[in-house]
mmCIF file with all atom_site columns, C-alpha atoms in Angstrom:
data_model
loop_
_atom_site.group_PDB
_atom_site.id
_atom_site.type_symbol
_atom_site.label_atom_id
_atom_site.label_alt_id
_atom_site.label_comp_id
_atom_site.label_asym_id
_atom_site.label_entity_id
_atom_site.label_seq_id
_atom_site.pdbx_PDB_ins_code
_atom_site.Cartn_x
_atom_site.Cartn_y
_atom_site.Cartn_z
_atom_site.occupancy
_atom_site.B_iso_or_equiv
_atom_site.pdbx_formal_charge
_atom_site.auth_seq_id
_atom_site.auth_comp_id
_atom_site.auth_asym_id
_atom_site.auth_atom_id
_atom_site.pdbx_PDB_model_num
ATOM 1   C CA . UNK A 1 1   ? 116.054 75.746 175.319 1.00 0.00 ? 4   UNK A CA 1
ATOM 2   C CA . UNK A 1 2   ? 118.623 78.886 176.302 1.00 0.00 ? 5   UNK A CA 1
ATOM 3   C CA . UNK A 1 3   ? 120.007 79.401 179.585 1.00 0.00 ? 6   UNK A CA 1
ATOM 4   C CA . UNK A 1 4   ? 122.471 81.645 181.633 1.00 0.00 ? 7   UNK A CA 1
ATOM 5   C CA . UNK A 1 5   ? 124.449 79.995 183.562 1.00 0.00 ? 8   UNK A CA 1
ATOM 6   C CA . UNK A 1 6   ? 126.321 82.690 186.166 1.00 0.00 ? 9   UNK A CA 1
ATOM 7   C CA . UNK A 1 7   ? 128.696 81.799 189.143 1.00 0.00 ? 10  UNK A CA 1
ATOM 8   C CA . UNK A 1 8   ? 128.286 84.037 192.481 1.00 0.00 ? 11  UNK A CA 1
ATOM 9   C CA . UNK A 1 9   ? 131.705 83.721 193.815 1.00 0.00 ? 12  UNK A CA 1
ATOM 10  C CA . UNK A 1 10  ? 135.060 82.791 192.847 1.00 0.00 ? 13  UNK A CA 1
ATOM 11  C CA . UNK A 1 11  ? 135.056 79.169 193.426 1.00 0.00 ? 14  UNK A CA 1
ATOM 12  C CA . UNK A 1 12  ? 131.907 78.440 191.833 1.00 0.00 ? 15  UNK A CA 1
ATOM 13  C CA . UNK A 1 13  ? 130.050 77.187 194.645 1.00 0.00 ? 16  UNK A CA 1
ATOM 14  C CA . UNK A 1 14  ? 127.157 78.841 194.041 1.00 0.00 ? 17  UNK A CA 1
ATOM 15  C CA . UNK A 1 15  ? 125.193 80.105 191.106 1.00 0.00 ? 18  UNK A CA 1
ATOM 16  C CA . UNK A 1 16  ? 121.930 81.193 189.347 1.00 0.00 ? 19  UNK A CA 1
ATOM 17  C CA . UNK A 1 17  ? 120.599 80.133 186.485 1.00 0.00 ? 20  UNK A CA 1
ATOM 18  C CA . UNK A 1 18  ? 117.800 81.456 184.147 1.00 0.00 ? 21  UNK A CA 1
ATOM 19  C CA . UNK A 1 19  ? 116.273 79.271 181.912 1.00 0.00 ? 22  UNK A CA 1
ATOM 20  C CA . UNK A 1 20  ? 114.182 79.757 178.944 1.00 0.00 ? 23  UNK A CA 1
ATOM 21  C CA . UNK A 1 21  ? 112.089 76.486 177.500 1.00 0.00 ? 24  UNK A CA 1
ATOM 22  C CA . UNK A 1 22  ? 109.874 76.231 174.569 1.00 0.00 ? 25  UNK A CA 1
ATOM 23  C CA . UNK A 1 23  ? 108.808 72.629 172.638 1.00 0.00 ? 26  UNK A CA 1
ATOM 24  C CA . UNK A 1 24  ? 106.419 71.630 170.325 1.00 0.00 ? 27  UNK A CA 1
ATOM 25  C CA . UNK A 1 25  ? 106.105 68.067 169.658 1.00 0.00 ? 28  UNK A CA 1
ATOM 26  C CA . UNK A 1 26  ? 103.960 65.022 168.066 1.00 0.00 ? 29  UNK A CA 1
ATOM 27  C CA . UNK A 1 27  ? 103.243 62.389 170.475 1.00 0.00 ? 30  UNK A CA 1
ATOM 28  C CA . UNK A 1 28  ? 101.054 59.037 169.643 1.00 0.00 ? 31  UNK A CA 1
ATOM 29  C CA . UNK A 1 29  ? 98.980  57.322 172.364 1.00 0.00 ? 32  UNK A CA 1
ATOM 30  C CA . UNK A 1 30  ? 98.496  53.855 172.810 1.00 0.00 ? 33  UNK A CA 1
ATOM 31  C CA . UNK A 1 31  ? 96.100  51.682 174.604 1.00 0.00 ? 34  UNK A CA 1
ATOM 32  C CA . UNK A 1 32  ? 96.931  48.087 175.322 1.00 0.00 ? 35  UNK A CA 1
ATOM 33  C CA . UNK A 1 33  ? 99.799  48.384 172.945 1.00 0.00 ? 36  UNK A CA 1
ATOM 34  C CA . UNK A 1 34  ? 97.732  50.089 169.528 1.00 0.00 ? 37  UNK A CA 1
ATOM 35  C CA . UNK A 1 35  ? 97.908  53.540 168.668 1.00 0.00 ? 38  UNK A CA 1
ATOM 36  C CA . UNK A 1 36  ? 94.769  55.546 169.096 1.00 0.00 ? 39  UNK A CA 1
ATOM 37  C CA . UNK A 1 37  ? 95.270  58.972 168.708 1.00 0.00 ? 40  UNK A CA 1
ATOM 38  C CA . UNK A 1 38  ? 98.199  61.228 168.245 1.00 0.00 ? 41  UNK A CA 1
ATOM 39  C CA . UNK A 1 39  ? 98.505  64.594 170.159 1.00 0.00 ? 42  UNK A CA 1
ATOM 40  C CA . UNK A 1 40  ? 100.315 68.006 169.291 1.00 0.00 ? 43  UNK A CA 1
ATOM 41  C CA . UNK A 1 41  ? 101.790 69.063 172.822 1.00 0.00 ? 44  UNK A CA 1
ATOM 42  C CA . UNK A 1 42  ? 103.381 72.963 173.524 1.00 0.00 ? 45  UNK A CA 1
ATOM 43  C CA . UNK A 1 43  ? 104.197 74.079 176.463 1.00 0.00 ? 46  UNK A CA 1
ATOM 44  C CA . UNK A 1 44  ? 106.136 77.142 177.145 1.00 0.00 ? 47  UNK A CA 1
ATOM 45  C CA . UNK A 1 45  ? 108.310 77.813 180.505 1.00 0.00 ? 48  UNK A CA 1
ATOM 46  C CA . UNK A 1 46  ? 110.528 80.556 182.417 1.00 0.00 ? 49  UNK A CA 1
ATOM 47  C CA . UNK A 1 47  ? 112.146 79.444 185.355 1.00 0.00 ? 50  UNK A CA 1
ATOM 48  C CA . UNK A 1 48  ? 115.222 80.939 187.811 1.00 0.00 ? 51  UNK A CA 1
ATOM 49  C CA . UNK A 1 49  ? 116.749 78.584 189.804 1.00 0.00 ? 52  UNK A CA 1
ATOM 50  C CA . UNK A 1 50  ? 119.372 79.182 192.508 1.00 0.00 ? 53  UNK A CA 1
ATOM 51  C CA . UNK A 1 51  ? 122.253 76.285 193.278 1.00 0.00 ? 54  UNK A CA 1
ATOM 52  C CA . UNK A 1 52  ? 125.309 75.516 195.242 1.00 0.00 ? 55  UNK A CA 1
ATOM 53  C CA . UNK A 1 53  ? 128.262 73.446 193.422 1.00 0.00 ? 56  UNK A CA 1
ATOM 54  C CA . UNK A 1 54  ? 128.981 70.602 196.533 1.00 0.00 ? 57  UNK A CA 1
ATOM 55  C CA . UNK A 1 55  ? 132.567 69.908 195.543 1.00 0.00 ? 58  UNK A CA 1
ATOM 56  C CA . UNK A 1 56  ? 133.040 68.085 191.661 1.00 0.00 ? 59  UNK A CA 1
ATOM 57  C CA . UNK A 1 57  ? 130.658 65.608 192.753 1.00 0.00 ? 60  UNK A CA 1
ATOM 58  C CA . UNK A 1 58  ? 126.952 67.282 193.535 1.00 0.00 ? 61  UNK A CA 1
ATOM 59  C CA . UNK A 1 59  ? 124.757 69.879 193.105 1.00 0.00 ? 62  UNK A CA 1
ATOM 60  C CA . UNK A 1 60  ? 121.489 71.121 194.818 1.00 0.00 ? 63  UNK A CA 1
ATOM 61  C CA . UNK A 1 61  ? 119.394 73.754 192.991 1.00 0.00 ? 64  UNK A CA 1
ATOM 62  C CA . UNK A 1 62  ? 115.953 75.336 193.845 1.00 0.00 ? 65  UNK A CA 1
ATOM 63  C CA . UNK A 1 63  ? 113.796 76.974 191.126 1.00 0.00 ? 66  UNK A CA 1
ATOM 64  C CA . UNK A 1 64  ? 110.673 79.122 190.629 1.00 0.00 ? 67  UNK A CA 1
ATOM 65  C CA . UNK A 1 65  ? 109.023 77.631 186.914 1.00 0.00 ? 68  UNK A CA 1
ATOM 66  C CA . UNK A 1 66  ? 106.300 79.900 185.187 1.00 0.00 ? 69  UNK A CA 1
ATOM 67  C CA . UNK A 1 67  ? 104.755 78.895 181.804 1.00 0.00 ? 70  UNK A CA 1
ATOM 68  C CA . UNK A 1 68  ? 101.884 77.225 180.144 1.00 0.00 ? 71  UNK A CA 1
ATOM 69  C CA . UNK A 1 69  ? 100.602 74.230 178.132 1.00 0.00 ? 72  UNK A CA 1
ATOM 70  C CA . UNK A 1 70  ? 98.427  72.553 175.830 1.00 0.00 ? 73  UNK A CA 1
ATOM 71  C CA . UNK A 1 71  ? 97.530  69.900 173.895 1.00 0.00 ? 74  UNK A CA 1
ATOM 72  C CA . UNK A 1 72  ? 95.421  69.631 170.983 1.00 0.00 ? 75  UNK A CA 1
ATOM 73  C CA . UNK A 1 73  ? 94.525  66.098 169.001 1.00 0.00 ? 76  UNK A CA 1
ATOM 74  C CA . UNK A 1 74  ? 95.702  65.713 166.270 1.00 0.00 ? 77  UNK A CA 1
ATOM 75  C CA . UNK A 1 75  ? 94.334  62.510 164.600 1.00 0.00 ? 78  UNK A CA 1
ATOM 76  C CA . UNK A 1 76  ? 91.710  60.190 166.352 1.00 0.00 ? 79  UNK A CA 1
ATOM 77  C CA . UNK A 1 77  ? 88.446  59.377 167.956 1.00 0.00 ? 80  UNK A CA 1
ATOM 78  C CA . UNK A 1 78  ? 86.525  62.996 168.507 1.00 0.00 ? 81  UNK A CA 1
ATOM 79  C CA . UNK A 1 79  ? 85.716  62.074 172.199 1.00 0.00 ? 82  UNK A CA 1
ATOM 80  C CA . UNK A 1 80  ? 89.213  62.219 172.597 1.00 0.00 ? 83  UNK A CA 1
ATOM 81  C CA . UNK A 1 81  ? 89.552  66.025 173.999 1.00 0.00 ? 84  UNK A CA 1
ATOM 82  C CA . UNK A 1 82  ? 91.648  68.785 173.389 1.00 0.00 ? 85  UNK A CA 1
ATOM 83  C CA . UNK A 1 83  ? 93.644  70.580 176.794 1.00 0.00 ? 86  UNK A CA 1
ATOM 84  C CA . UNK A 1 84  ? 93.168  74.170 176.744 1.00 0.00 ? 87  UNK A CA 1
ATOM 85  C CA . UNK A 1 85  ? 95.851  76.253 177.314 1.00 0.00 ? 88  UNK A CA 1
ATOM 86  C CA . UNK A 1 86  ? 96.721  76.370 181.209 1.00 0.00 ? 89  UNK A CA 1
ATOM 87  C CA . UNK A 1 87  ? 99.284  78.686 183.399 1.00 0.00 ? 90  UNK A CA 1
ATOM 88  C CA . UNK A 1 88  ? 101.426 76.420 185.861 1.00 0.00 ? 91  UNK A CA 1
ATOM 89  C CA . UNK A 1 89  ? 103.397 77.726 188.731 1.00 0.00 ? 92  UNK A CA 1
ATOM 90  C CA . UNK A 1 90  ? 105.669 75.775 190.717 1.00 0.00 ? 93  UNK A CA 1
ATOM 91  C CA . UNK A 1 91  ? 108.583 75.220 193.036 1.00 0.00 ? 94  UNK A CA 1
ATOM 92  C CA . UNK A 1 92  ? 111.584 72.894 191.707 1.00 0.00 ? 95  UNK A CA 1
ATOM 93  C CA . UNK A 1 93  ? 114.428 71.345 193.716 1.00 0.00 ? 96  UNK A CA 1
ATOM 94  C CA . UNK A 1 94  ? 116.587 68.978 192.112 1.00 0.00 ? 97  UNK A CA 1
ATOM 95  C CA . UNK A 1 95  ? 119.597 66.959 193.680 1.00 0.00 ? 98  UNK A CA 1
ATOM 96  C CA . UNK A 1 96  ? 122.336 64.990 191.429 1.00 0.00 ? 99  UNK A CA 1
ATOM 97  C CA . UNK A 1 97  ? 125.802 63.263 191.876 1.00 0.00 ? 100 UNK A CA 1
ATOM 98  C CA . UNK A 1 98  ? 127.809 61.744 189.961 1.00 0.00 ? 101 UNK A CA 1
ATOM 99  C CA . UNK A 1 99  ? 131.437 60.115 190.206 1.00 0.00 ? 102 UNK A CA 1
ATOM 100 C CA . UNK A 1 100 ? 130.812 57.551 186.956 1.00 0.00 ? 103 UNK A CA 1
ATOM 101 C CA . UNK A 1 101 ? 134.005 57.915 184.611 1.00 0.00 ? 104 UNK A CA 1
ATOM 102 C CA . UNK A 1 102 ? 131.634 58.428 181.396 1.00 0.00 ? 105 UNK A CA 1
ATOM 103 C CA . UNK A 1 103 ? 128.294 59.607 181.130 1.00 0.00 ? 106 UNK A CA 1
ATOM 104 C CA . UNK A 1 104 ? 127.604 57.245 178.055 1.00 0.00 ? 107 UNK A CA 1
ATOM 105 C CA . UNK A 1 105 ? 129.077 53.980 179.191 1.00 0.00 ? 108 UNK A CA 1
ATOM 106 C CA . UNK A 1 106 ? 130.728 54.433 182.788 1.00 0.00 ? 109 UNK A CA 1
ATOM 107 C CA . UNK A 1 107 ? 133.217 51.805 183.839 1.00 0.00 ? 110 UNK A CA 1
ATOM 108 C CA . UNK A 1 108 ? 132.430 52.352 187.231 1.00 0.00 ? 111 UNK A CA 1
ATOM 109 C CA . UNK A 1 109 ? 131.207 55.173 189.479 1.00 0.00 ? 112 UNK A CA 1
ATOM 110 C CA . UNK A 1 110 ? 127.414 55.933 191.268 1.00 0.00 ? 113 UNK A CA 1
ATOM 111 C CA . UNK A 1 111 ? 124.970 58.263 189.633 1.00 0.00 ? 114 UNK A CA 1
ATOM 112 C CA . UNK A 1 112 ? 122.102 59.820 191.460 1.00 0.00 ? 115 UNK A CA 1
ATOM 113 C CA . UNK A 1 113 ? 119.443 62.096 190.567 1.00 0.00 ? 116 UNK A CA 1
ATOM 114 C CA . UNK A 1 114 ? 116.167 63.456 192.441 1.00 0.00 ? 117 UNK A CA 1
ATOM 115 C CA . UNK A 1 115 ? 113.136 66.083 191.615 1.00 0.00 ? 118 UNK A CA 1
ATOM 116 C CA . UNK A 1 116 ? 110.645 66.966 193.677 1.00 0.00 ? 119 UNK A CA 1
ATOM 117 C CA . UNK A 1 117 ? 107.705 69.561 192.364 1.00 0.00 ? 120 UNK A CA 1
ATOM 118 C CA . UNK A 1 118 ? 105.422 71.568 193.972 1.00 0.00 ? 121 UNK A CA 1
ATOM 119 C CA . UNK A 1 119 ? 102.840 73.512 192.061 1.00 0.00 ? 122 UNK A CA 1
ATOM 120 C CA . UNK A 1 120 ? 100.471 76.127 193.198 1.00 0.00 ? 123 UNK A CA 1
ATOM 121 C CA . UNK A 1 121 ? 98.101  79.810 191.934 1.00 0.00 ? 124 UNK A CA 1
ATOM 122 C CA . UNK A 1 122 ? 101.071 81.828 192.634 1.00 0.00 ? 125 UNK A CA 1
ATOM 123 C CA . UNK A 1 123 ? 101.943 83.903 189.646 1.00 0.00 ? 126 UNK A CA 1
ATOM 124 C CA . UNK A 1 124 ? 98.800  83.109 188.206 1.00 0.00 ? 127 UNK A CA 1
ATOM 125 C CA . UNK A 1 125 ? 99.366  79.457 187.871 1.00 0.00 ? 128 UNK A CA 1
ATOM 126 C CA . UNK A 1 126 ? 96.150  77.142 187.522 1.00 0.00 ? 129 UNK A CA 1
ATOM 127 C CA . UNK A 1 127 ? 97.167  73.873 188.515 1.00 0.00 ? 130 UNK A CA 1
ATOM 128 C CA . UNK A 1 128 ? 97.799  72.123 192.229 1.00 0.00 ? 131 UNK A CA 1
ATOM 129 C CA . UNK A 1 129 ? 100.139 68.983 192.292 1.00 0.00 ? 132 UNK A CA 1
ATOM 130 C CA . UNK A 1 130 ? 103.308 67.964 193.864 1.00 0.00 ? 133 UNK A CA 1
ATOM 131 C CA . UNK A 1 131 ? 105.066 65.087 193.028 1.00 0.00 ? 134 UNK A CA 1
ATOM 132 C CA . UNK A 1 132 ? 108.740 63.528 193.110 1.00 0.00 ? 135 UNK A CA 1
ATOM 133 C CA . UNK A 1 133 ? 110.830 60.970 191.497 1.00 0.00 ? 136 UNK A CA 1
ATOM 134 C CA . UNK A 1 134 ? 114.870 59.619 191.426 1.00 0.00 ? 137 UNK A CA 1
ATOM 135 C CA . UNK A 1 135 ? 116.828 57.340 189.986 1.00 0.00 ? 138 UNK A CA 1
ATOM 136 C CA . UNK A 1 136 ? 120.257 55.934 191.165 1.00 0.00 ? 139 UNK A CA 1
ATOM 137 C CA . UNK A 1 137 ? 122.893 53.892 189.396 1.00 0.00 ? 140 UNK A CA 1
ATOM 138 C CA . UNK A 1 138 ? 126.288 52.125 190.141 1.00 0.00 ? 141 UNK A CA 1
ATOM 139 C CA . UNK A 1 139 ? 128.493 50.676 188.232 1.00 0.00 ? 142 UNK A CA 1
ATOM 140 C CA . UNK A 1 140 ? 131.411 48.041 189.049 1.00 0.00 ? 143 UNK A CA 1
ATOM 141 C CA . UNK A 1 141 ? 134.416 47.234 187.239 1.00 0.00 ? 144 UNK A CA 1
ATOM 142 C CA . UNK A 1 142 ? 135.150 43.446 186.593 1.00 0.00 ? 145 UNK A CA 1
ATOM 143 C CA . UNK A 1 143 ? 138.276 43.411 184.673 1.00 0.00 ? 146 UNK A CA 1
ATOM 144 C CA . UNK A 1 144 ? 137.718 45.045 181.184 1.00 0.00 ? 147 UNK A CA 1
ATOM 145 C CA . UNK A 1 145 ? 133.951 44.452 181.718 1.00 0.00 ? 148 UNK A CA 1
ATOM 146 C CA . UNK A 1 146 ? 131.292 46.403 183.842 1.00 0.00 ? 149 UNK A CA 1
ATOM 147 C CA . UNK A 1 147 ? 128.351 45.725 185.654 1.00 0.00 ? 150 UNK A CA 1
ATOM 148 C CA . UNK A 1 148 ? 125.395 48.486 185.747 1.00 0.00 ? 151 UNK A CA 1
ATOM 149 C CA . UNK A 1 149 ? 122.403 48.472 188.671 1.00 0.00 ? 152 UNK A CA 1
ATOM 150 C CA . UNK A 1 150 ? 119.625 51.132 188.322 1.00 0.00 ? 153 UNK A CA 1
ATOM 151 C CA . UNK A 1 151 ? 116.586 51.502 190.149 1.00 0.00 ? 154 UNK A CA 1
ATOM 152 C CA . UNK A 1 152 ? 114.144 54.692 190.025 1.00 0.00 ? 155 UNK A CA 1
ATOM 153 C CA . UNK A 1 153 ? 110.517 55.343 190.498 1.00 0.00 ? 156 UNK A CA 1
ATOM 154 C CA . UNK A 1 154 ? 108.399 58.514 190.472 1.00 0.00 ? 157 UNK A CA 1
ATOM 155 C CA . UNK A 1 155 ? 105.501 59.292 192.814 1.00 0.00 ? 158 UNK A CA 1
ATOM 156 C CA . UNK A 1 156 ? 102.558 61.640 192.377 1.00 0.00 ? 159 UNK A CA 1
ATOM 157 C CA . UNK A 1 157 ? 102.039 62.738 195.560 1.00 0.00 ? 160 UNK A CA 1
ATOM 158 C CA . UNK A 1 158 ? 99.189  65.350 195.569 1.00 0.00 ? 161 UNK A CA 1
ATOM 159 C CA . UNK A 1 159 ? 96.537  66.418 192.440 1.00 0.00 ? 162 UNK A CA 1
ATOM 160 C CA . UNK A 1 160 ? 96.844  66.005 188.993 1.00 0.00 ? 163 UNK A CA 1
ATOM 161 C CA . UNK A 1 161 ? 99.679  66.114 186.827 1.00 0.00 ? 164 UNK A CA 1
ATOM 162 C CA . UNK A 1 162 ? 99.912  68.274 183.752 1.00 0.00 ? 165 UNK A CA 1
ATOM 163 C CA . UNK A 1 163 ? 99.555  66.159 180.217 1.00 0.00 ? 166 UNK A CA 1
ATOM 164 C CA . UNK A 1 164 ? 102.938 67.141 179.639 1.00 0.00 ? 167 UNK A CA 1
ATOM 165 C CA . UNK A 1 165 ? 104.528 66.160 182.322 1.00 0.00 ? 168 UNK A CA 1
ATOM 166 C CA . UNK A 1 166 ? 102.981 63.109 182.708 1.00 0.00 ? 169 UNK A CA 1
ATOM 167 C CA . UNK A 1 167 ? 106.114 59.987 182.780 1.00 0.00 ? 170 UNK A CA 1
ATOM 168 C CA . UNK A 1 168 ? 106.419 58.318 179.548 1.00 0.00 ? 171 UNK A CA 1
ATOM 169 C CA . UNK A 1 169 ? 108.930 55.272 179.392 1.00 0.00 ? 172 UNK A CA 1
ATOM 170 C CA . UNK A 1 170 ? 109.694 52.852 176.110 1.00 0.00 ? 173 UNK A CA 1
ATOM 171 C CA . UNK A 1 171 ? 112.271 52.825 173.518 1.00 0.00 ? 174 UNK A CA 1
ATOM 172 C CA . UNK A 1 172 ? 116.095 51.769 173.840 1.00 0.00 ? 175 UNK A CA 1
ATOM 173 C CA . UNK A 1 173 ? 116.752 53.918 176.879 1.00 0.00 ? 176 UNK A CA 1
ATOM 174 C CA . UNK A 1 174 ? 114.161 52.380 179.580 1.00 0.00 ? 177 UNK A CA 1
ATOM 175 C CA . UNK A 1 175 ? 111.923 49.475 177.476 1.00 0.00 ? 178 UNK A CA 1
ATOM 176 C CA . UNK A 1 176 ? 112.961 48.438 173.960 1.00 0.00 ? 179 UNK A CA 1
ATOM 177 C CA . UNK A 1 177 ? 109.973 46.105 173.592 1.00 0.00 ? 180 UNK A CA 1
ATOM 178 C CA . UNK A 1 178 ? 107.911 49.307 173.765 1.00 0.00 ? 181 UNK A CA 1
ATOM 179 C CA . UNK A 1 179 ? 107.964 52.271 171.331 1.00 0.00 ? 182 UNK A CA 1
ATOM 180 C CA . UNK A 1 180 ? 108.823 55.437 172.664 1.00 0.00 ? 183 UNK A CA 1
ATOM 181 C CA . UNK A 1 181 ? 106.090 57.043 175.166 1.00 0.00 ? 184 UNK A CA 1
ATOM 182 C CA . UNK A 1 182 ? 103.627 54.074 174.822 1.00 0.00 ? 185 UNK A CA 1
ATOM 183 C CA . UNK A 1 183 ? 103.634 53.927 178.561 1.00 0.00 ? 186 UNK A CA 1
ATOM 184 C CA . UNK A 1 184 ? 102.460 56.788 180.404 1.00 0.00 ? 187 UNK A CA 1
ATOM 185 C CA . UNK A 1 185 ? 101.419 57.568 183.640 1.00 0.00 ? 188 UNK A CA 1
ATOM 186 C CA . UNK A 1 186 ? 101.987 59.886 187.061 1.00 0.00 ? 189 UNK A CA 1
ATOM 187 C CA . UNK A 1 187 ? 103.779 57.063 189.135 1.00 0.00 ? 190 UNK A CA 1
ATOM 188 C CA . UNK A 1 188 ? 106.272 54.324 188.341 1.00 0.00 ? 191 UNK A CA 1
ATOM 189 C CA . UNK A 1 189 ? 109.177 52.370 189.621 1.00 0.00 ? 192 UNK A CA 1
ATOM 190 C CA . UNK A 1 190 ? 111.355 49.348 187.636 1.00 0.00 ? 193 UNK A CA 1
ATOM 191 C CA . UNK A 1 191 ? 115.072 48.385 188.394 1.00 0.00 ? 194 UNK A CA 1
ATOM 192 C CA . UNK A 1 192 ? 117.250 46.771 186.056 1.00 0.00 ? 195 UNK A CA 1
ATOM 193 C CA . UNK A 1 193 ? 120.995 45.494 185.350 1.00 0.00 ? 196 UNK A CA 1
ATOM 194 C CA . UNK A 1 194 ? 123.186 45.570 182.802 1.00 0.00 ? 197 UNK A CA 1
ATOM 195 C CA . UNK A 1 195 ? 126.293 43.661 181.456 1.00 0.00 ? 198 UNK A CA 1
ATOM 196 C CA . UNK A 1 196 ? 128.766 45.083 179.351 1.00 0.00 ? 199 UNK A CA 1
ATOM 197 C CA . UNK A 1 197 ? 132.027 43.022 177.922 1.00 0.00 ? 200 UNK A CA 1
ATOM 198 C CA . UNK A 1 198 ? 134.983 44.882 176.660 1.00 0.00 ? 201 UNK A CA 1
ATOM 199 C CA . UNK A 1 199 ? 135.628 43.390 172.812 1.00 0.00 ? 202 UNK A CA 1
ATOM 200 C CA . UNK A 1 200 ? 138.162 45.345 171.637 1.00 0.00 ? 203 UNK A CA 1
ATOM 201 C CA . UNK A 1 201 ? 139.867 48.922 172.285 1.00 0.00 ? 204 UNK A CA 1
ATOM 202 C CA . UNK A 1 202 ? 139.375 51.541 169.393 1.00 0.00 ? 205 UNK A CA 1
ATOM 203 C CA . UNK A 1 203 ? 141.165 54.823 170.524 1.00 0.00 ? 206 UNK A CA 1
ATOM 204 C CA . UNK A 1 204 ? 142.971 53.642 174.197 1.00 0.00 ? 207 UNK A CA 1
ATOM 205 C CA . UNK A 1 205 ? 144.203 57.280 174.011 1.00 0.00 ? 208 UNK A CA 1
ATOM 206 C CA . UNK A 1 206 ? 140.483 58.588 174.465 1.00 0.00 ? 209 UNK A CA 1
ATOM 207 C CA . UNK A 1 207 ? 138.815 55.492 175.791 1.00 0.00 ? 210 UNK A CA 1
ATOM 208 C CA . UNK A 1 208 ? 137.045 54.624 173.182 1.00 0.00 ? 211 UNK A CA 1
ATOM 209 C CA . UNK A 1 209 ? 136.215 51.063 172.542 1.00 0.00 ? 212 UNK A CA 1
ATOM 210 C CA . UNK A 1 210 ? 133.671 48.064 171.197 1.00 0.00 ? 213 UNK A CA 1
ATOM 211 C CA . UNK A 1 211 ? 131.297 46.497 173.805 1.00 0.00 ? 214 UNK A CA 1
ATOM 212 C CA . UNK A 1 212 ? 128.239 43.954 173.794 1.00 0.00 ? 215 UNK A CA 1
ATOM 213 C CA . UNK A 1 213 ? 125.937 43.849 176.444 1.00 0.00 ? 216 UNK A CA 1
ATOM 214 C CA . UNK A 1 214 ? 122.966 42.124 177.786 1.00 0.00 ? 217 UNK A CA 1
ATOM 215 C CA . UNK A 1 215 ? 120.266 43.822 179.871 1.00 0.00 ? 218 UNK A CA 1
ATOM 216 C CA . UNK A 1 216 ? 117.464 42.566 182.233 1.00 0.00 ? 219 UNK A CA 1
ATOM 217 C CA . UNK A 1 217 ? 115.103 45.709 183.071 1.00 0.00 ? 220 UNK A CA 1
ATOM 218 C CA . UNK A 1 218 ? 111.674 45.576 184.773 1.00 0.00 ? 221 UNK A CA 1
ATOM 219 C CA . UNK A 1 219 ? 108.579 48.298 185.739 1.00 0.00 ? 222 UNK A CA 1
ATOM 220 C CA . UNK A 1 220 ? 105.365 49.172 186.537 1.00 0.00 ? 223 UNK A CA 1
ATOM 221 C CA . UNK A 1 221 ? 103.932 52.232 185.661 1.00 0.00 ? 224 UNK A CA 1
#
């Protein structure tokens, strides 16, 4: 992924942004928890987006995406088909803040993020969906320790999604118990919490320090 990031006026407040976005990658898919197949997904985008800078704390952006996408099986059951390569066109807006003191491991502080996606046959594109999704966070201090909330959920609100943009969750960062991208599907919501005591300090000068934690997370997708 490249992009060009280039401020409008003096203060930054607002910008454009051209971005350039091109991945190849190996995914498996599982059904009730065993691995079936395993897919070889490309896809290949251009997109402009426009944004205003709201302060340290936020950001709005709007975006025009052009590309394409495929997939092709790699290993597994022949009925299992191939996606041919397919032109998609759509409309991005995306919405974030963020006053956490890390991005890692915040102390305290609220994160927010939210997408919404609109695609239609402009510039050729061959696909008709819209969907949209967010997640929030906050964070409270309790002495040394913290305490993290998070809720998010993603809604397909109109046609079909693309294969590769269907929602995947698993692995450390939303469910352990899972392997990375055995879930997948075009809607989902969980909410979780996390726990996080303060063991030791490593570098005070930087912040840096041990923790242990405990987390309680739950979905459907």
């Amino acid at each position: 992924q490249s992009d060009f990031y280039q401020p409008i006026d003096l203060q930054q407040r607002f910008f454009v942004q051209p971005v350039f976005y091109l991945e190849s990658d190996l995914e498996d898919i599982y059904i009730e928890g065993d691995r079936v197949a395993r897919y070889r997904f490309e896809q290949l985008y251009g997109q402009v987006d426009a944004g205003w800078n709201i302060g340290r704390k936020a950001q709005f952006r709007l975006g025009l995406r052009h590309g394409w996408q495929r997939a092709e099986r790699d290993t597994g059951p022949a009925e299992l088909q191939n996606q041919e390569r397919l032109a998609d066109s759509s409309l991005q807006a995306n919405f974030s803040f963020d006053t956490r003191d890390a991005v890692r491991l915040p102390t305290s502080g609220t994160f927010f993020r939210g997408r919404y996606a609109k695609s239609g046959s402009w510039l050729g594109g061959e696909q008709d969906y819209e969907s949209a999704e967010f997640v929030i966070s906050k964070t409270f201090a309790i002495k040394e320790d913290s305490l993290s909330l998070i809720a998010g959920g993603a809604d397909l609100i109109d046609g079909d999604l693309p294969i590769t943009d269907l929602i995947q969750l698993g692995g450390i960062r939303s469910f352990p118990g899972r392997r990375p991208g055995e879930l997948i599907g075009d809607g989902f919501w969980y909410t979780g919490s996390t726990y996080s005591w303060r063991l030791a300090d490593i570098q005070p000068l930087f912040g840096e320090a041990i923790y242990a934690g405990v987390r309680l997370q739950g979905g459907r997708i």
